[in-house]
Amino acid sequence: MEPILSVKNLSTWFYMEEGVVKAVNDVNLELHENEVVGIVGETGSGKSVTVRSIMRLIHKPGKIVSGKVIYRGRGKEEDILSLPEDEMTSIRGKEISMVFQDPLTSLNPLYTIGDQLTETIIQHQDVDRKTAWEIGIEMLKKVQIPEAEKRMMSYPFEFSGGMRQRAVIAIALSCNPKVLIADEPTTALDVTIQAQILDLMKELQKEFKTGMLFITHDLGVIASMADKIIVMYGSRQMEVASAEDIFYRPLHPYTHMLLRAIPRLDKKQDKLEAIPGQPPRMIEVPNVCPFAPRCPRRLDKCTKELPELVEIEPEHFVRCFNPVLETKNSEAIPNE
Amino acid sequence: MKKLSVLLIVLVVAFSFAALPYIGADANGKPGGQFVLGTLSGPKTLNDVVAKETSSTDVIDMFMAYGGTLIERHGVDMKFYPAIAESWDGPRLTSDGGMEIIWHIREGVKFSDGHPLTADDVVFTLNDIYTNPDIPSSMQDVLMSTNGYLPKAEKIDDYTVRMYYPEPFRLAFRYLGGMYIYPKHIAEEYVKNGNFEEFWTVDAINDGKIVGLGPYIPVEYVPDQYVRFEKNPYYWKKDANGQQLPYFDEVVFKIISNQDAMRLAFENGEIDVYAPRGTEFAELKEKEKDLNIVVTTAGPAYGTTWISFNWNTPDPVKRKWFRNEHFRKAVAHSIDKESIIDTLYNGLGIPQWSPVSMSSPYFNEEVVVKYEFDLDLARAELELGGFTWDENGQLLDEDGNPVKFLLTTNAGNRVREGVANIIADALKQLGMDVTFTPIDFNTLVQKLLNTGDWEAIILGLTGSDEPQGGANVWRTDGSLHFWNYSPEVADFVDPNDYYLPDWEKEIDKIFRENVRILDENVVYDYFSRFQQLASEYIPMIYTVNSLRMYAYKATMKNVKIGPLGGTAWNIYEEWKEE
Amino acid sequence: MNEPVIRVQNLKKFFPITKGFLVKKKVGDVKAVDDVSFEVYKKETFALVGESGCGKTTTARTMLRLIDPTDGKIEIFGKDISHLNREKLLPFRRKMQIVFQNPIGSLNPRMTIGQILIEPLLFHKIVDTKQEAYDKAIELLRMVGLKPYHMDRYPHQFSGGQKQRIAIARALSVDPEIIFLDEPTSALDVSVQAQIINLFMKFQDELNLTYIFISHDLSLVRFISDKVAVMYLGRIVEIGDVDEIFENPIHPYTKALLSASPIPDPKIEKQRKRIILTGSVPSPIARPSGCFFHPRCPFKTEKCEKEYPNMYKVSENHQVSCYLVEKEGV
Amino acid sequence: MVPELFIITLLVFLIMQAAPGDFLDQYRLDPSVSKDFLQALEKQYGLDQPIMVQYIKWLKGLVTGDLGYSFYYRRPVSDLIGERVLNTLILSLYSFVISWIVGIILGVISALKKYSFWDKFLTVIAFTGIAIPGFFLALLLLYFAAKTGTFPVAGMYSVNHGKMNVWEGFKDIFWHLQLPAFTLTFGGFAGLMRYMRGSLLDVLNEDYVEFARAKGMPERVVIFKHAMRNAINPLITMFGFSLSSLLGGAVITETIFSWPGLGRLVYQALVQQDIYVVMASTVISVIMLIAGNLVGDILLAAVDPRIRLE
């Protein structure tokens, strides 16, 4: 089956006074219906700009310099990046929705939850206010907000953080989109609330069979959510594989080291294996492997040219001249 | 006594055939039109007793003066002409040693409300208003004779009034003759109720309550905007053709609070007359043709600018210098009046030497001592005064103290600050250590009048053509005799160190006696002596008088500018050619 | 056994709530820290964990006397500092340093790194001359893995991890014995977090430091701490040895916290049984009756609604404030 | 409010009294005014009494609605203020409304077209407006008026105003209003415009604006529904605050254009030490300030549920 969303060779650059920040370079990804693709990366790795580029929410001085975003949800192939702006408003929120990181700031403080919910419904569906209001109540019930009828009249500040994120999810899903983009949706929440929200999102995703792009820096969170994982570093995709492969058979030295650098709740560890050095600066980066300066498996070649993203094993892509092939038998996570 | 009777005859000869025509009787103009004057601020009151500022008195003059007084003065020849009083007898001595004037009031004169004017109004004005002890006014100071007597008026018949002083008082004629006459039928009620203060506030204009004998009656006042006058339908004067005066239907005082805006309004034709500042004069003069205006000067103004020293300054060393006449003469020699005129008055000034205004009939240039600008003469005076110089050129007094003092003036007055700088520079050349610091006006007044804590000062005083107006300044017990207050007037003067030179005593005597003399020639001699003494011993060293400057539309006719000043003194005969 | 370096007894910190348009009136208290007691021994890492608003940061700030306690005792090296004035507090301030969550906010942007490091050295008279201070500053930079040439740079020229290293160097400069670590890595990237955590471990070893570690990241707490106190609405609900508590949590809240923390392992994640709590943390202004946790607790009994449970000793190094202990008869 | 008023008026009173001299100083150097007369005036004005007695007398009057007596005008202060308050309001309200409308519209344009030619152009205009001294602009306009004859040079009315009918009178005032209003507006709108621009730019960076876009709201709705209302919020406090300047903010403009307003009256009173006029204006300022803040708070509560519902 054709993926519902394909991103091809997407590059988004920011033209700053200090120079060109190449935030996203040559990113390719595919998302199928009822599939969760996770994008993992650190600050500045380009994961967030990638999904905002898909939504065309890139503002000056940023610019999508190349690539295509093919959407197949409306019975045809459409390149989102070449649609006129007013056509775009019928994609956003209706076909592709997005949930932001901080629920405290995603809602307009001056309007009631009901207002912000119904305006979206009226915008995209051919219904009157009253029907929209009822659909809104249904949505709030879906995201398990108690006393939904009453809560429609509440303002965001009357909600707790978790409740607000539920409301945001309700808005995002109110028009039954085929793709949901979640940009670190639980990072700002407390851990017990995070668990609630992740649970909810997963449930709803299954129910609506939505394709979901899930962005996070937290390897623990992604482990529970994603079917497929894209690891980004320095504005490029480093490794793309199924969740199991990423966690048990990481081939890229970066992924490999990252998994050893994080503490685990379920184990007593003596030491964390730190990755030396600093994350790269993003201005005027040369076309070489961005991880090379911190990589212990670095070859001479690594600082001279950029490795291609190659399919080393079936459905397992790695951008590296010297992948960690010898640890094949899942040495990454020592099993006890 | 013999001398007095001679005087009496002279006076009778001089005054009792006063059958002069009134001013404006020969006028020949076209009635109608509107005359717009600019003023910086609006009237505060229309009650002459209360009014203290020109913004109010200018408005009051329009309906009470300009022909509304017993006699009026010609602005060019400075003589008194009959007005409400058709003629008069006196002033003359009476057998009891007092003095009287008999006024014969013109018959048929009416107030602007149509109410006829009689002797009752004149008597009421003097007895119940100006000399009423319950109504304090500065007019009482003016009318008070040497020994503190106030005049009394009595009605002889409906059109004859006698005014009487228990002693001779020369100024009585001009002050009583120029006194504004209140309509008894309106004002009496306020006097009786004891609230004369509240009579004719500015609200009275819009209430239509203003009544007067003058040519224009204010009928509309928009605060801070304008005062509009309409001509008095009962004004008594008629011109050569029998046409009733005044000519203008309306006069408007347009209030423009900003001098620059005032000038622009004049150039724009919104106002008809303008008093330019020195800095603007040349520029306006150039535009005379383009703007169809007349730009002219008219002799020195009455206001003065002078430098003076405090003879009772707290430091006894300094007192000694300031009391030293040679020191003062040296300072007088160091005042470069020409350069003051050039740099500060744009050439529109004239050196002043005498305490009596050059525009006054008592001014006598022959007797005046002039200390020309000459630093060598100044040094010579200092040597005469016992001063020496050290090797650095610093001036020392005879005890070896360096001469060092503070010179001050009120901050913000550009001309006075300029004069101070020019004088201070010259004095420094003489080896004096002068520090010039302008200070706030109110602080200055406190120092001058209440604490005596000052050394040298540059200030100005207003003046008039009558030297006696400066009595408060020149009499040794005067409240403005600030350079050398009598210990009885100011408590900061040490009675044991009070120094009163003979010439001061003589000036004091002149100011006490001249008002008792009715013979103008004798008075002239008295004031000549005063000018001689004051200009020689210079307790106040005069600098420069500015010239009076006027600009008015060339279409204005009958504008007669003279030493009395102003473009409005004969407003009833002025007219505009459209 | 040796004396604890820190002993906190019945510590309370209430913030008054005022209301009113023209006239402000006190209407109640936010009981941010309510009757908290614990002891910390030398070279130990003591973790305070809990969700936002549980009072962990306020506890730390009160212990540092950055804010004044409402009631209770804070003994440092056996001396109660809860009421000392500024002057008497100074030597304790030196012994107790803090590293904040946000390295950007805690470094003055107008001062060079050299100035930032030298200032406290001279202020606390650790050294006598400027030269000595300079040498010591370079030494400190080396210790935290930076280079001497970094002395003349300004904070904005460093990455987040480097800034946190500078903050550590500054904290270490005055030879402290206790360091408060207030979420010291939560603003850092995963790849850098390990560097910083390892640095803390190294210094604790070398310099015999005692750490008060404040975090909401239980994985990190498990890795770094010896003891842990779990806080909920201003009170400690469970306290004791880290491994014991993480292996055998008793309080339902601790259990929920642990089960909610994700583990970077898809298989384990899929098998885990989660305790999903309903609702969110109530407002500290209007705390529930009885046990504060009872409205969200899957095991609540009638008793829980009425009375706040006492601290029960589970073992030598494990205490919990929950009636479940009685029932299970531990 | 009452204690504030009390403290501020007492302070102003003491400061006025601490300044050297008093109202009568301007007459003390006039040779024609005698000492006795000055003493009589002192007594009449109550200047011979102790400061606190004078203050308490004034305060007592204030409670009964009596604002005192002007030495200079020799009339009740309330009359003086009464006849000028409307004039000042006409000028300040007119320019206030225009400044706010122009400031907000241009601020929005400037923010939406950030870094474009128009943004830069408007920024230059704004900084000119902020930088140029009011008196200088006023004089410039005066010259403009005088040279071109398009606008009257000074004042609020023509001298023939009293003879006009209502419509002519209205036109007359409106015509006179333009230059002084322009002076005030030019100085006033610029700050507002920059403030609005900054505020809107801040809001445009907010997540909820981006979220509104992400959920497919058209740009028009994003700007005017989601961004604008939030951006206006901080201006409301300012609005309330600047309301308080309506009755006293234009001394220089009023003086230069001979506008018969309160500013001129009070300025003159300050110079002349006409103390009760100054005191009355202080009372008005304090009341206006408090009222302005109250209005601001009420407006803010009306538009912001966070404030309303707390």
PDB file of N, CA and C in Angstrom, chain B residues 70-71 91 99-101 103 139 142-145 151 163-165 167-179 515 518:
ATOM      1  N   LEU B  70     -11.320 112.686  34.305  1.00  0.00           N
ATOM      2  CA  LEU B  70     -11.571 114.128  34.350  1.00  0.00           C
ATOM      3  C   LEU B  70     -10.716 114.866  33.335  1.00  0.00           C
ATOM      4  N   ILE B  71      -9.432 114.509  33.342  1.00  0.00           N
ATOM      5  CA  ILE B  71      -8.545 115.112  32.341  1.00  0.00           C
ATOM      6  C   ILE B  71      -7.780 113.978  31.692  1.00  0.00           C
ATOM      7  N   PRO B  91      -4.833 123.366  40.649  1.00  0.00           N
ATOM      8  CA  PRO B  91      -4.822 123.285  42.110  1.00  0.00           C
ATOM      9  C   PRO B  91      -4.343 124.598  42.736  1.00  0.00           C
ATOM     10  N   MET B  99      -5.117 122.507  50.150  1.00  0.00           N
ATOM     11  CA  MET B  99      -5.067 122.680  48.709  1.00  0.00           C
ATOM     12  C   MET B  99      -6.371 122.180  48.106  1.00  0.00           C
ATOM     13  N   GLU B 100      -6.825 122.867  47.049  1.00  0.00           N
ATOM     14  CA  GLU B 100      -8.075 122.391  46.449  1.00  0.00           C
ATOM     15  C   GLU B 100      -8.019 122.463  44.936  1.00  0.00           C
ATOM     16  N   ILE B 101      -8.859 121.630  44.316  1.00  0.00           N
ATOM     17  CA  ILE B 101      -9.079 121.703  42.868  1.00  0.00           C
ATOM     18  C   ILE B 101     -10.593 121.666  42.682  1.00  0.00           C
ATOM     19  N   TRP B 103     -13.405 120.972  39.946  1.00  0.00           N
ATOM     20  CA  TRP B 103     -13.610 120.392  38.610  1.00  0.00           C
ATOM     21  C   TRP B 103     -14.991 120.786  38.107  1.00  0.00           C
ATOM     22  N   MET B 139      -3.833 102.554  44.956  1.00  0.00           N
ATOM     23  CA  MET B 139      -4.197 103.937  44.652  1.00  0.00           C
ATOM     24  C   MET B 139      -4.071 104.814  45.913  1.00  0.00           C
ATOM     25  N   VAL B 142      -0.696 106.068  46.229  1.00  0.00           N
ATOM     26  CA  VAL B 142      -0.417 107.085  45.226  1.00  0.00           C
ATOM     27  C   VAL B 142      -1.013 108.430  45.640  1.00  0.00           C
ATOM     28  N   LEU B 143      -2.227 108.366  46.190  1.00  0.00           N
ATOM     29  CA  LEU B 143      -2.938 109.611  46.498  1.00  0.00           C
ATOM     30  C   LEU B 143      -2.493 110.247  47.808  1.00  0.00           C
ATOM     31  N   MET B 144      -1.762 109.462  48.617  1.00  0.00           N
ATOM     32  CA  MET B 144      -1.422 109.953  49.948  1.00  0.00           C
ATOM     33  C   MET B 144      -0.386 111.075  49.865  1.00  0.00           C
ATOM     34  N   SER B 145      -0.677 112.179  50.567  1.00  0.00           N
ATOM     35  CA  SER B 145       0.259 113.304  50.528  1.00  0.00           C
ATOM     36  C   SER B 145       1.384 113.049  51.528  1.00  0.00           C
ATOM     37  N   PRO B 151      -7.141 112.680  50.059  1.00  0.00           N
ATOM     38  CA  PRO B 151      -8.040 113.783  49.633  1.00  0.00           C
ATOM     39  C   PRO B 151      -9.506 113.466  49.925  1.00  0.00           C
ATOM     40  N   MET B 163     -12.202 119.084  45.300  1.00  0.00           N
ATOM     41  CA  MET B 163     -11.369 118.103  45.961  1.00  0.00           C
ATOM     42  C   MET B 163     -10.353 118.829  46.805  1.00  0.00           C
ATOM     43  N   TYR B 164     -10.083 118.270  47.978  1.00  0.00           N
ATOM     44  CA  TYR B 164      -9.346 119.031  48.968  1.00  0.00           C
ATOM     45  C   TYR B 164      -8.338 118.156  49.708  1.00  0.00           C
ATOM     46  N   TYR B 165      -7.145 118.738  49.907  1.00  0.00           N
ATOM     47  CA  TYR B 165      -6.120 118.123  50.753  1.00  0.00           C
ATOM     48  C   TYR B 165      -5.828 119.067  51.907  1.00  0.00           C
ATOM     49  N   GLU B 167      -2.992 119.622  53.051  1.00  0.00           N
ATOM     50  CA  GLU B 167      -1.671 120.215  52.799  1.00  0.00           C
ATOM     51  C   GLU B 167      -1.453 120.205  51.294  1.00  0.00           C
ATOM     52  N   PRO B 168      -0.528 121.060  50.812  1.00  0.00           N
ATOM     53  CA  PRO B 168      -0.303 121.055  49.365  1.00  0.00           C
ATOM     54  C   PRO B 168       0.304 119.727  48.914  1.00  0.00           C
ATOM     55  N   PHE B 169      -0.169 119.232  47.780  1.00  0.00           N
ATOM     56  CA  PHE B 169       0.340 117.973  47.250  1.00  0.00           C
ATOM     57  C   PHE B 169       0.328 118.078  45.727  1.00  0.00           C
ATOM     58  N   ARG B 170       1.546 118.267  45.218  1.00  0.00           N
ATOM     59  CA  ARG B 170       1.694 118.566  43.793  1.00  0.00           C
ATOM     60  C   ARG B 170       1.059 117.518  42.885  1.00  0.00           C
ATOM     61  N   LEU B 171       1.196 116.228  43.257  1.00  0.00           N
ATOM     62  CA  LEU B 171       0.785 115.158  42.357  1.00  0.00           C
ATOM     63  C   LEU B 171      -0.728 114.976  42.289  1.00  0.00           C
ATOM     64  N   ALA B 172      -1.408 115.687  43.184  1.00  0.00           N
ATOM     65  CA  ALA B 172      -2.855 115.512  43.258  1.00  0.00           C
ATOM     66  C   ALA B 172      -3.519 115.750  41.908  1.00  0.00           C
ATOM     67  N   PHE B 173      -3.072 116.754  41.199  1.00  0.00           N
ATOM     68  CA  PHE B 173      -3.724 117.129  39.952  1.00  0.00           C
ATOM     69  C   PHE B 173      -3.718 115.975  38.949  1.00  0.00           C
ATOM     70  N   ARG B 174      -2.521 115.394  38.755  1.00  0.00           N
ATOM     71  CA  ARG B 174      -2.458 114.334  37.750  1.00  0.00           C
ATOM     72  C   ARG B 174      -3.180 113.069  38.217  1.00  0.00           C
ATOM     73  N   TYR B 175      -3.049 112.752  39.526  1.00  0.00           N
ATOM     74  CA  TYR B 175      -3.664 111.497  39.978  1.00  0.00           C
ATOM     75  C   TYR B 175      -5.179 111.614  40.098  1.00  0.00           C
ATOM     76  N   LEU B 176      -5.628 112.765  40.628  1.00  0.00           N
ATOM     77  CA  LEU B 176      -7.084 112.928  40.763  1.00  0.00           C
ATOM     78  C   LEU B 176      -7.730 113.112  39.396  1.00  0.00           C
ATOM     79  N   GLY B 177      -7.011 113.821  38.550  1.00  0.00           N
ATOM     80  CA  GLY B 177      -7.554 114.057  37.209  1.00  0.00           C
ATOM     81  C   GLY B 177      -7.596 112.783  36.387  1.00  0.00           C
ATOM     82  N   GLY B 178      -6.675 111.884  36.672  1.00  0.00           N
ATOM     83  CA  GLY B 178      -6.614 110.660  35.883  1.00  0.00           C
ATOM     84  C   GLY B 178      -7.360 109.496  36.500  1.00  0.00           C
ATOM     85  N   MET B 179      -7.991 109.785  37.653  1.00  0.00           N
ATOM     86  CA  MET B 179      -8.707 108.741  38.377  1.00  0.00           C
ATOM     87  C   MET B 179      -9.899 108.219  37.563  1.00  0.00           C
ATOM     88  N   VAL B 515       6.748 117.435  46.581  1.00  0.00           N
ATOM     89  CA  VAL B 515       5.304 117.252  46.373  1.00  0.00           C
ATOM     90  C   VAL B 515       4.480 118.346  47.021  1.00  0.00           C
ATOM     91  N   LEU B 518       3.806 123.531  44.315  1.00  0.00           N
ATOM     92  CA  LEU B 518       2.943 123.471  43.160  1.00  0.00           C
ATOM     93  C   LEU B 518       3.558 124.159  41.945  1.00  0.00           C
TER      94      LEU B 518
END
